XYZ file of C-alpha atoms in Angstrom:
641
model
C 6.485 98.583 87.519
C 8.495 95.145 87.819
C 10.152 94.595 91.269
C 13.542 95.009 89.352
C 12.778 98.256 88.358
C 13.729 99.663 91.842
C 16.010 99.749 93.087
C 17.356 96.377 93.930
C 20.611 94.455 94.459
C 23.086 94.023 96.747
C 23.597 95.617 100.168
C 27.439 94.191 101.460
C 30.363 94.649 101.627
C 32.844 97.169 99.008
C 34.231 93.530 98.499
C 31.655 92.167 97.183
C 30.703 95.571 95.309
C 33.890 95.217 93.287
C 33.426 91.426 91.755
C 29.996 92.451 90.561
C 30.981 96.001 88.655
C 27.761 95.262 86.504
C 25.534 94.815 89.131
C 22.329 96.607 88.456
C 20.812 98.517 92.336
C 21.557 101.042 93.987
C 25.370 101.121 94.034
C 27.335 100.851 97.370
C 30.115 102.258 98.159
C 32.413 101.745 100.626
C 32.095 101.202 104.071
C 32.955 103.670 106.819
C 31.230 103.607 110.589
C 31.742 105.963 113.285
C 31.453 104.992 116.899
C 31.569 108.495 119.487
C 32.488 106.104 123.218
C 30.136 108.309 125.677
C 32.404 107.348 129.690
C 30.219 108.827 132.995
C 32.768 109.794 135.127
C 30.793 110.208 138.449
C 32.144 109.001 141.916
C 30.025 105.928 141.697
C 32.118 104.499 138.660
C 35.918 104.824 140.497
C 33.645 102.138 142.843
C 34.273 98.565 143.656
C 31.586 96.765 140.839
C 28.590 95.735 142.478
C 28.544 91.590 144.383
C 27.129 90.179 141.139
C 29.830 91.940 138.605
C 33.042 91.042 141.945
C 31.823 87.840 141.667
C 31.593 86.329 138.121
C 35.681 89.310 137.849
C 37.137 86.397 140.538
C 36.426 83.533 138.665
C 40.232 83.169 137.694
C 42.372 84.630 139.992
C 44.722 84.923 136.968
C 42.360 85.450 134.366
C 42.554 89.998 133.909
C 39.603 90.491 134.968
C 40.089 89.839 138.071
C 42.461 93.222 138.528
C 39.474 95.425 136.098
C 38.142 96.040 140.020
C 36.169 99.406 139.239
C 33.324 100.193 136.495
C 36.361 103.095 134.647
C 38.430 100.746 134.151
C 36.648 97.732 132.817
C 34.816 100.536 130.326
C 38.412 101.767 129.199
C 39.848 98.076 129.048
C 36.664 97.381 126.771
C 36.960 100.497 125.374
C 40.680 99.804 124.635
C 39.434 95.992 123.022
C 37.304 97.999 120.633
C 39.896 99.779 119.524
C 42.258 96.540 119.102
C 38.910 94.454 116.952
C 38.710 97.714 114.983
C 41.939 97.613 113.837
C 41.891 93.901 112.972
C 38.603 93.845 111.344
C 37.859 97.144 109.323
C 40.665 99.731 110.406
C 38.725 102.482 107.958
C 36.310 102.389 110.662
C 36.222 105.832 112.984
C 36.203 105.718 117.032
C 36.264 108.471 119.339
C 35.762 109.295 123.400
C 34.266 111.864 124.935
C 34.423 112.061 129.407
C 31.770 114.415 130.797
C 31.407 115.001 134.856
C 35.218 115.212 134.530
C 36.499 118.672 136.703
C 38.369 119.978 133.604
C 36.980 120.815 130.305
C 38.008 119.632 126.738
C 35.937 120.359 124.402
C 34.661 123.086 120.851
C 31.987 124.889 122.895
C 33.223 125.394 125.449
C 31.160 123.060 127.870
C 31.880 122.006 131.498
C 32.831 118.987 132.794
C 32.896 117.683 129.010
C 36.215 116.041 127.774
C 37.281 114.727 124.039
C 39.694 112.325 125.065
C 39.918 110.839 121.366
C 38.988 112.522 118.313
C 36.584 110.625 115.929
C 39.955 108.977 114.480
C 40.855 105.656 113.213
C 42.143 103.330 116.296
C 45.663 104.099 116.479
C 48.627 101.855 119.057
C 49.370 105.834 120.807
C 46.244 105.776 121.537
C 45.718 102.037 122.504
C 48.805 102.601 125.094
C 47.109 105.524 126.666
C 43.212 103.287 127.455
C 45.599 100.499 128.218
C 47.657 103.297 131.184
C 43.960 104.662 132.397
C 42.710 101.002 133.228
C 45.955 100.062 134.323
C 45.144 98.784 138.569
C 48.115 100.425 139.522
C 47.893 104.071 137.409
C 45.186 104.763 136.589
C 43.540 106.687 139.156
C 47.140 108.626 138.583
C 47.254 109.478 135.382
C 42.693 110.373 135.328
C 43.976 112.921 138.631
C 46.485 114.474 136.090
C 43.870 114.218 132.917
C 40.821 115.237 134.158
C 41.470 116.757 137.729
C 40.789 115.177 141.353
C 37.702 116.729 142.170
C 34.750 114.672 140.935
C 32.338 116.629 139.382
C 28.547 117.268 139.633
C 25.465 118.894 137.496
C 27.277 118.496 134.491
C 24.541 117.578 131.512
C 23.722 114.777 129.856
C 22.316 117.029 126.371
C 25.851 118.997 126.396
C 27.623 115.506 125.826
C 25.057 114.866 123.643
C 25.367 118.077 121.378
C 29.347 117.357 121.592
C 28.871 114.204 120.413
C 26.599 115.043 117.507
C 29.375 118.152 116.453
C 31.782 115.352 116.201
C 30.090 113.794 114.372
C 29.396 116.754 111.946
C 33.239 117.737 112.008
C 34.259 114.572 110.497
C 35.875 115.259 106.820
C 35.083 111.202 106.593
C 31.686 111.062 104.959
C 29.952 108.080 107.375
C 27.712 105.457 107.303
C 26.790 104.859 110.289
C 26.645 106.864 112.605
C 27.185 105.130 116.736
C 27.607 106.847 120.558
C 27.327 104.325 123.052
C 27.212 105.445 126.311
C 28.180 103.774 129.728
C 26.645 104.744 132.861
C 26.104 103.726 136.312
C 23.321 107.058 135.877
C 20.031 105.167 135.726
C 18.107 109.213 136.138
C 21.183 110.756 135.703
C 19.051 114.604 135.757
C 16.566 113.556 138.901
C 16.410 117.108 140.523
C 16.246 119.277 137.466
C 13.461 118.401 134.359
C 15.124 121.122 132.772
C 17.577 119.142 132.009
C 16.112 115.140 131.773
C 13.921 117.388 128.726
C 16.883 119.402 127.045
C 18.517 115.527 126.765
C 15.273 113.398 125.351
C 14.531 115.580 123.411
C 18.652 116.002 122.398
C 18.246 112.074 121.819
C 15.243 112.712 119.808
C 16.943 114.139 117.545
C 20.524 112.549 117.690
C 17.682 108.956 116.268
C 15.576 111.731 113.885
C 18.849 112.285 111.457
C 19.825 108.929 111.704
C 22.823 108.925 114.676
C 22.566 105.283 117.367
C 22.384 105.930 121.090
C 23.319 102.365 122.889
C 23.272 102.278 127.194
C 25.200 99.933 128.162
C 25.043 99.683 131.986
C 27.219 99.322 134.737
C 26.206 98.142 137.561
C 28.225 99.340 141.548
C 27.754 98.780 144.797
C 26.220 101.804 145.656
C 23.177 100.956 142.406
C 23.562 97.168 142.243
C 20.587 97.498 139.722
C 19.582 99.481 136.458
C 16.644 100.789 135.588
C 16.013 101.711 131.940
C 12.423 103.110 132.690
C 13.355 105.863 134.841
C 15.671 108.166 132.238
C 17.091 105.664 129.545
C 13.763 104.919 127.995
C 13.289 107.590 125.906
C 17.097 108.554 124.897
C 17.478 105.341 122.745
C 13.605 104.296 121.956
C 12.570 101.277 124.055
C 9.185 99.647 123.223
C 8.069 97.691 126.401
C 8.966 94.205 125.251
C 12.431 95.676 124.635
C 12.457 97.747 127.959
C 11.208 93.974 129.611
C 13.781 92.634 128.207
C 16.568 95.217 128.892
C 15.660 95.882 132.865
C 15.237 91.275 133.462
C 19.095 91.445 132.003
C 22.084 89.644 134.244
C 23.796 92.093 134.849
C 28.160 91.504 134.362
C 31.327 92.240 134.975
C 33.789 89.872 132.910
C 35.459 92.301 130.493
C 34.634 88.991 127.514
C 30.570 89.386 127.851
C 31.590 93.457 128.664
C 32.678 93.438 125.030
C 30.128 90.530 123.788
C 27.181 93.134 124.294
C 29.037 95.889 122.877
C 30.257 93.872 119.353
C 26.546 92.872 119.234
C 25.531 96.186 118.806
C 28.839 97.344 116.653
C 27.768 94.384 114.441
C 26.721 95.081 111.220
C 24.061 93.179 110.006
C 24.801 93.986 106.020
C 22.883 91.846 103.336
C 24.370 89.718 101.517
C 21.981 90.890 99.178
C 18.002 92.034 98.354
C 16.873 89.818 95.788
C 13.342 89.401 95.051
C 11.032 86.496 95.888
C 9.001 85.196 92.774
C 6.241 82.787 93.680
C 4.418 82.435 90.170
C 2.200 84.777 87.692
C -1.399 85.978 88.419
C -3.989 85.461 85.881
C -3.147 88.760 84.697
C 0.025 88.217 84.308
C 1.255 90.823 86.968
C 4.366 88.108 88.946
C 3.766 88.099 92.260
C 6.584 88.136 94.520
C 7.225 89.677 97.630
C 11.078 90.743 99.209
C 14.215 88.966 100.614
C 17.066 90.061 102.434
C 20.211 87.285 101.681
C 22.440 87.189 104.413
C 26.309 84.826 104.287
C 25.984 83.087 107.717
C 29.639 81.597 107.254
C 32.414 83.830 106.035
C 36.473 83.359 105.737
C 38.681 85.192 107.324
C 41.521 85.846 105.434
C 45.357 87.569 106.518
C 45.921 91.213 105.566
C 47.682 91.397 102.200
C 50.186 92.362 102.155
C 51.237 96.500 100.824
C 53.964 97.106 98.316
C 56.505 100.043 99.764
C 58.702 102.159 97.762
C 62.130 101.213 99.450
C 63.201 105.189 99.769
C 60.502 107.410 100.378
C 58.302 104.444 102.830
C 55.298 105.628 100.187
C 52.946 103.109 99.183
C 53.111 102.230 96.025
C 50.553 102.235 93.040
C 50.220 99.155 90.093
C 49.098 100.561 86.964
C 48.396 97.970 84.429
C 49.128 98.603 80.543
C 48.211 96.950 76.623
C 50.455 98.090 73.995
C 50.063 96.360 70.180
C 53.246 94.724 70.399
C 54.005 95.840 66.721
C 54.150 99.696 66.923
C 54.083 99.717 70.598
C 50.779 101.347 70.686
C 49.042 102.135 73.854
C 45.146 100.744 73.623
C 42.121 101.546 75.104
C 39.813 99.417 76.556
C 38.101 99.316 73.109
C 40.132 97.966 71.147
C 39.350 94.577 72.337
C 38.379 91.482 72.070
C 38.289 88.715 73.482
C 39.256 85.677 71.678
C 38.652 81.824 71.844
C 39.582 78.788 69.394
C 37.633 75.895 68.563
C 37.820 73.467 65.775
C 41.169 75.385 64.524
C 38.893 78.424 64.376
C 39.441 81.366 66.535
C 35.937 83.439 67.580
C 35.712 86.967 68.469
C 33.683 88.545 71.363
C 32.980 92.166 72.179
C 32.666 93.515 75.185
C 29.120 93.433 75.187
C 28.832 89.978 73.793
C 31.027 89.474 77.138
C 27.959 90.694 78.602
C 25.600 89.371 77.444
C 27.468 85.178 77.747
C 27.488 86.165 81.256
C 23.422 87.537 82.303
C 21.559 83.940 82.521
C 18.782 85.245 84.829
C 17.153 87.905 86.828
C 18.643 87.723 90.426
C 16.001 86.413 92.914
C 14.191 83.098 94.500
C 12.017 81.684 91.361
C 9.296 78.542 93.391
C 9.749 75.650 91.403
C 7.689 73.884 93.818
C 7.949 72.059 97.121
C 9.522 68.641 98.283
C 9.839 65.798 101.996
C 13.469 66.680 103.515
C 13.441 62.464 103.436
C 14.756 63.655 99.617
C 17.667 65.774 101.438
C 20.618 64.299 101.718
C 24.291 64.556 103.453
C 25.660 63.974 100.573
C 24.299 66.596 98.869
C 26.317 69.118 99.873
C 27.909 71.541 97.846
C 29.450 74.823 99.722
C 27.806 77.215 102.828
C 24.734 79.217 101.730
C 23.348 81.939 103.061
C 19.581 82.802 105.708
C 16.931 84.326 103.461
C 14.632 86.911 106.534
C 11.978 88.991 105.046
C 12.552 92.834 103.817
C 9.196 95.214 103.989
C 11.247 97.967 102.698
C 10.638 97.205 99.310
C 7.073 95.190 99.052
C 4.337 95.582 102.403
C 3.642 92.313 103.362
C 6.454 90.715 102.719
C 6.632 90.115 106.094
C 3.170 87.935 106.095
C 3.867 85.861 103.181
C 7.162 85.053 104.170
C 5.687 83.866 107.232
C 3.011 81.972 106.453
C 5.158 79.743 104.160
C 7.485 79.149 107.256
C 4.872 77.909 109.546
C 3.466 75.455 106.712
C 7.289 74.409 105.281
C 7.737 73.284 109.189
C 4.337 71.646 109.887
C 4.519 69.549 106.598
C 8.944 69.582 106.852
C 8.983 70.384 103.910
C 11.242 72.202 102.018
C 10.967 74.548 99.301
C 12.741 73.545 96.210
C 14.153 77.142 94.597
C 16.266 78.807 91.298
C 18.199 81.040 92.672
C 20.423 83.397 90.890
C 22.243 86.153 93.341
C 23.519 89.110 90.912
C 23.122 89.730 86.411
C 25.966 88.075 85.510
C 25.878 85.199 88.202
C 25.078 82.231 86.690
C 21.671 80.140 88.677
C 21.643 77.401 90.979
C 18.907 75.227 92.661
C 18.942 76.011 96.101
C 16.965 73.952 98.845
C 15.099 76.515 101.331
C 15.155 74.901 104.953
C 13.057 76.384 107.001
C 14.494 77.173 110.753
C 11.923 77.272 114.038
C 13.179 80.385 116.946
C 14.651 78.913 118.948
C 14.904 80.374 122.517
C 17.927 79.850 125.160
C 16.145 78.052 128.223
C 18.996 78.686 131.105
C 19.357 82.606 130.010
C 15.856 84.021 130.202
C 15.436 86.081 126.282
C 18.242 84.491 124.983
C 17.009 84.207 121.207
C 20.008 81.367 120.259
C 17.960 81.615 116.171
C 15.716 83.641 114.417
C 12.721 82.048 112.223
C 13.305 82.138 108.622
C 14.911 79.972 105.253
C 18.518 78.421 105.281
C 19.985 78.728 101.419
C 21.034 75.330 100.547
C 22.951 74.661 97.325
C 22.329 71.438 95.704
C 23.946 69.726 92.715
C 24.384 69.919 89.077
C 23.844 66.309 87.595
C 27.039 67.147 86.316
C 29.379 67.475 90.693
C 27.516 64.121 91.633
C 30.977 61.720 91.176
C 30.249 58.246 90.588
C 32.682 56.373 93.458
C 34.232 52.336 92.795
C 32.686 49.977 95.312
C 35.261 48.639 97.714
C 34.791 45.004 98.261
C 37.383 44.778 101.033
C 36.891 43.204 104.073
C 34.601 44.698 106.568
C 34.511 44.745 109.973
C 32.187 42.991 112.320
C 29.816 43.941 114.516
C 31.100 43.600 117.248
C 34.282 45.199 116.570
C 31.845 47.865 115.056
C 30.217 48.298 118.809
C 33.859 48.600 119.971
C 34.920 51.081 117.980
C 30.991 53.066 118.059
C 32.168 52.937 122.258
C 35.136 54.830 121.540
C 33.437 57.417 119.256
C 31.863 57.828 122.180
C 33.670 58.037 124.885
C 36.161 61.607 122.111
C 32.373 63.400 121.132
C 32.391 66.692 122.914
C 29.927 69.609 122.363
C 31.562 71.929 118.980
C 31.284 75.771 119.253
C 33.144 77.117 116.567
C 32.926 80.537 118.247
C 35.745 79.348 120.672
C 38.087 77.907 118.241
C 39.939 81.507 116.770
C 42.467 80.194 113.745
C 46.302 79.422 114.833
C 47.579 81.211 112.208
C 45.391 84.226 112.720
C 45.753 84.516 116.027
C 49.656 84.725 115.955
C 50.028 86.396 113.118
C 47.701 89.399 114.891
C 49.977 89.459 118.141
C 53.378 88.969 116.631
C 51.576 92.763 115.004
C 50.722 93.729 118.079
C 52.918 93.324 120.127
C 55.670 95.202 117.434
C 52.887 98.539 117.045
C 52.103 98.607 120.991
C 56.320 97.498 121.750
C 55.999 94.431 124.446
C 58.786 93.099 124.993
C 56.471 89.246 123.369
C 53.655 88.461 122.303
C 50.650 87.492 124.224
C 50.220 83.935 125.412
C 47.826 82.318 122.020
C 45.815 79.177 123.665
C 45.080 76.834 120.754
C 42.458 75.412 120.828
C 42.234 73.187 118.209
C 45.189 70.435 119.114
C 43.245 68.105 121.032
C 44.217 67.145 125.195
C 46.342 64.167 124.486
C 45.752 63.460 128.259
C 42.085 63.538 127.845
C 41.783 61.619 124.892
C 43.748 58.336 126.529
C 42.238 58.725 130.134
C 37.978 58.120 127.864
C 39.401 55.409 126.128
C 41.359 53.858 128.626
C 39.214 50.603 129.585
C 38.886 50.025 125.518
C 42.254 50.344 124.720
C 43.420 45.956 125.724
C 40.327 45.115 124.160
C 41.067 46.603 120.781
C 44.838 45.211 121.103
C 42.899 41.770 121.777
C 40.093 42.213 118.304
C 42.114 44.016 116.094
C 45.096 42.997 115.759
C 47.033 39.235 115.752
C 48.446 37.240 118.557
C 51.802 39.034 119.510
C 51.742 42.193 118.165
C 53.710 45.167 119.764
C 51.728 48.462 119.591
C 53.992 51.526 118.746
C 56.635 49.201 117.480
C 58.842 50.135 114.543
C 60.843 49.258 111.322
C 64.312 48.833 111.077
C 65.955 50.403 108.618
C 66.898 48.701 105.355
C 70.730 50.023 106.473
C 70.077 48.330 109.955
C 68.718 44.990 108.432
C 71.763 44.363 106.544
C 73.987 45.223 108.852
C 72.397 42.665 112.012
C 72.189 39.806 108.574
C 76.318 40.263 107.629
C 76.674 39.755 111.274
C 74.492 36.543 112.786
C 75.981 33.530 110.379
C 71.893 32.345 110.276
C 71.562 35.166 108.279
C 68.579 38.435 109.959
C 69.120 37.654 113.934
C 64.364 37.766 115.097
C 63.237 39.754 117.358
C 61.658 38.136 120.692
C 58.070 39.643 119.010
C 58.587 37.411 115.719
C 59.419 34.758 116.854
C 56.117 34.760 118.985
C 53.808 35.334 116.287
C 51.803 32.487 115.362
C 51.047 33.022 111.431
C 48.878 29.981 111.109
C 46.675 31.643 114.198
C 46.786 34.669 111.885
C 45.885 33.784 108.923
C 42.787 31.539 110.259
C 41.659 34.536 111.478
C 42.336 36.612 107.771
C 44.641 38.338 109.621
C 47.894 37.875 107.238
C 47.513 41.565 106.317
C 48.358 42.645 109.994
C 51.755 40.834 110.036
C 55.206 42.295 108.630
C 56.850 41.835 106.068
C 60.547 39.794 107.351
C 57.690 37.321 109.180
C 55.942 36.705 106.368
C 59.157 35.829 104.895
C 60.375 33.485 107.757
C 57.409 31.702 107.761
C 58.044 30.966 104.329
C 61.437 30.102 104.746
C 60.647 27.649 107.022
C 58.686 25.633 105.849
C 60.287 25.455 102.776
C 56.998 27.383 100.504
C 57.979 28.991 97.250
C 55.795 32.313 96.676
C 56.105 34.394 92.535
C 56.715 37.031 94.279
C 58.891 38.798 97.275
C 55.025 41.320 97.360
C 53.485 41.201 100.573
C 49.682 39.509 98.762
C 52.225 37.228 97.248
C 53.564 35.729 100.225
C 50.828 35.727 101.850
C 48.582 33.338 98.671
C 51.897 31.176 99.139
C 51.023 30.370 103.452
C 47.497 30.766 102.408
C 47.423 27.586 99.687
C 49.738 25.744 101.629
C 47.206 25.556 104.859
C 44.375 25.414 101.978
C 42.546 28.236 102.878
C 39.808 29.798 101.194
C 41.656 33.133 99.209
């Protein structure tokens, strides 16, 4: 059976599916995820953060982190930011918050010390405002005592808390694609004195994992709990292997809100493939295709502004656009089967029906087809066409894909070769020539077990012959070697390490902050620092030593940097006021035109300077353009043009 007879296809977003209505493969429905925050309210969560976490939080006194002194505040503020990010990234996702270890109880099963703060629903402005109050340094304690009770509870069960989470997922009115439970706790062994409760909690976690509910633990360290050991209890809860256990136990603690959110987002991030396709190496002796399975991921994807929604002016309800086709003669409504597509060719209209249009669009089956191998030196910078993808083996459809994939990767890295392939993402997309560039795994040397890059192949789109342009040759005068070296020094001084994750889109951030301020009843939007605007002071400081040398080497003698041209009206007034015609500026009088001509810098001078020189020497130019004046001066001085 061919791989295409199985459930090949894209597993991307709904937008990708809408773009390809005729895609063969598994159907992708609109994705909606559900995330529950399960927060422990033990007494230690209200203690000051651990020493190292406190130092991280106090790095900037003006920073928001300086106001988050306890683990409870830190977690609630992280939940608030999580809600805000969901509204921007995917407002259809459902989120909720459950507290366990509280004095008061609020749940469907009347479990003690379990309080459902937020049911599983879409984030709203009211929820965000409530979380902001519960995490504020001046109001969080009063608000907590009012809602959940002032006495700290003991003897609560993590099993019952997980059961409550499972019940919320079961009663959700929406079909959820992914279900997650994020546990925030400072206790690495919550049932150390009760083995029955510990066994029940581990069994409940295993049952949740069997039904597809993912569990993740985020440790919060305090002054009395400076270390969190996953091996004591949570290794069995989140199903950690021995290798993963070592990585988790060696992770550095953090009290920074940004770093906690980064950890949360990394666990919540949807690693969906753009498509899953076969990689064909050729055919065996019996004609059977030799294929293995790969998943294709997008490395870069544009983040557009939200689309505007048209509302009814009277009811404020969202309107629905319906398009219908009418026959002009009879006003009869046409069905899709009644419509044909035409193309005018040489005074003749050629008609196509829907099936013929589909056949025209189909070029090849989806997948990669191996064409050969070439040296990496054959790839040139101007061969770049558009952002590419990243492929990784997929064992779901073909067992052994990882083994064959890694063998190809290893050989390409050893021989410094790339794989030349034909790639079709879907049936109705034209094939493209691509280069698969091998990438080896890269580990951060400063942070243990931190992977900077994964091993795999980058998909680099190659241009066709029709895409290549022949540009006209530019025969202008080239800069001298001294000038080139000088500008190299300037460029080296202005270089910096670019990281795209450090630069936010100013237009998007300004828009979302304005919307957020309106929804949360803020007086004005939060201040946004636009890092795309260069720092002129820093640039001047870095190249200050080259400014005078640049002026002497590039510009003609007496040139005043930053001087502006006078307007035509001003020149006419000055000319009329002075009996000798136009008044010369001091800079014009000091210019040595003959020295500039010998240095081949006449093009740097202004037209009034050239006209004054021609008038003084009584030279006649063939025209009034700048080049005409330059030609007359060079002819007068006997300089070859």
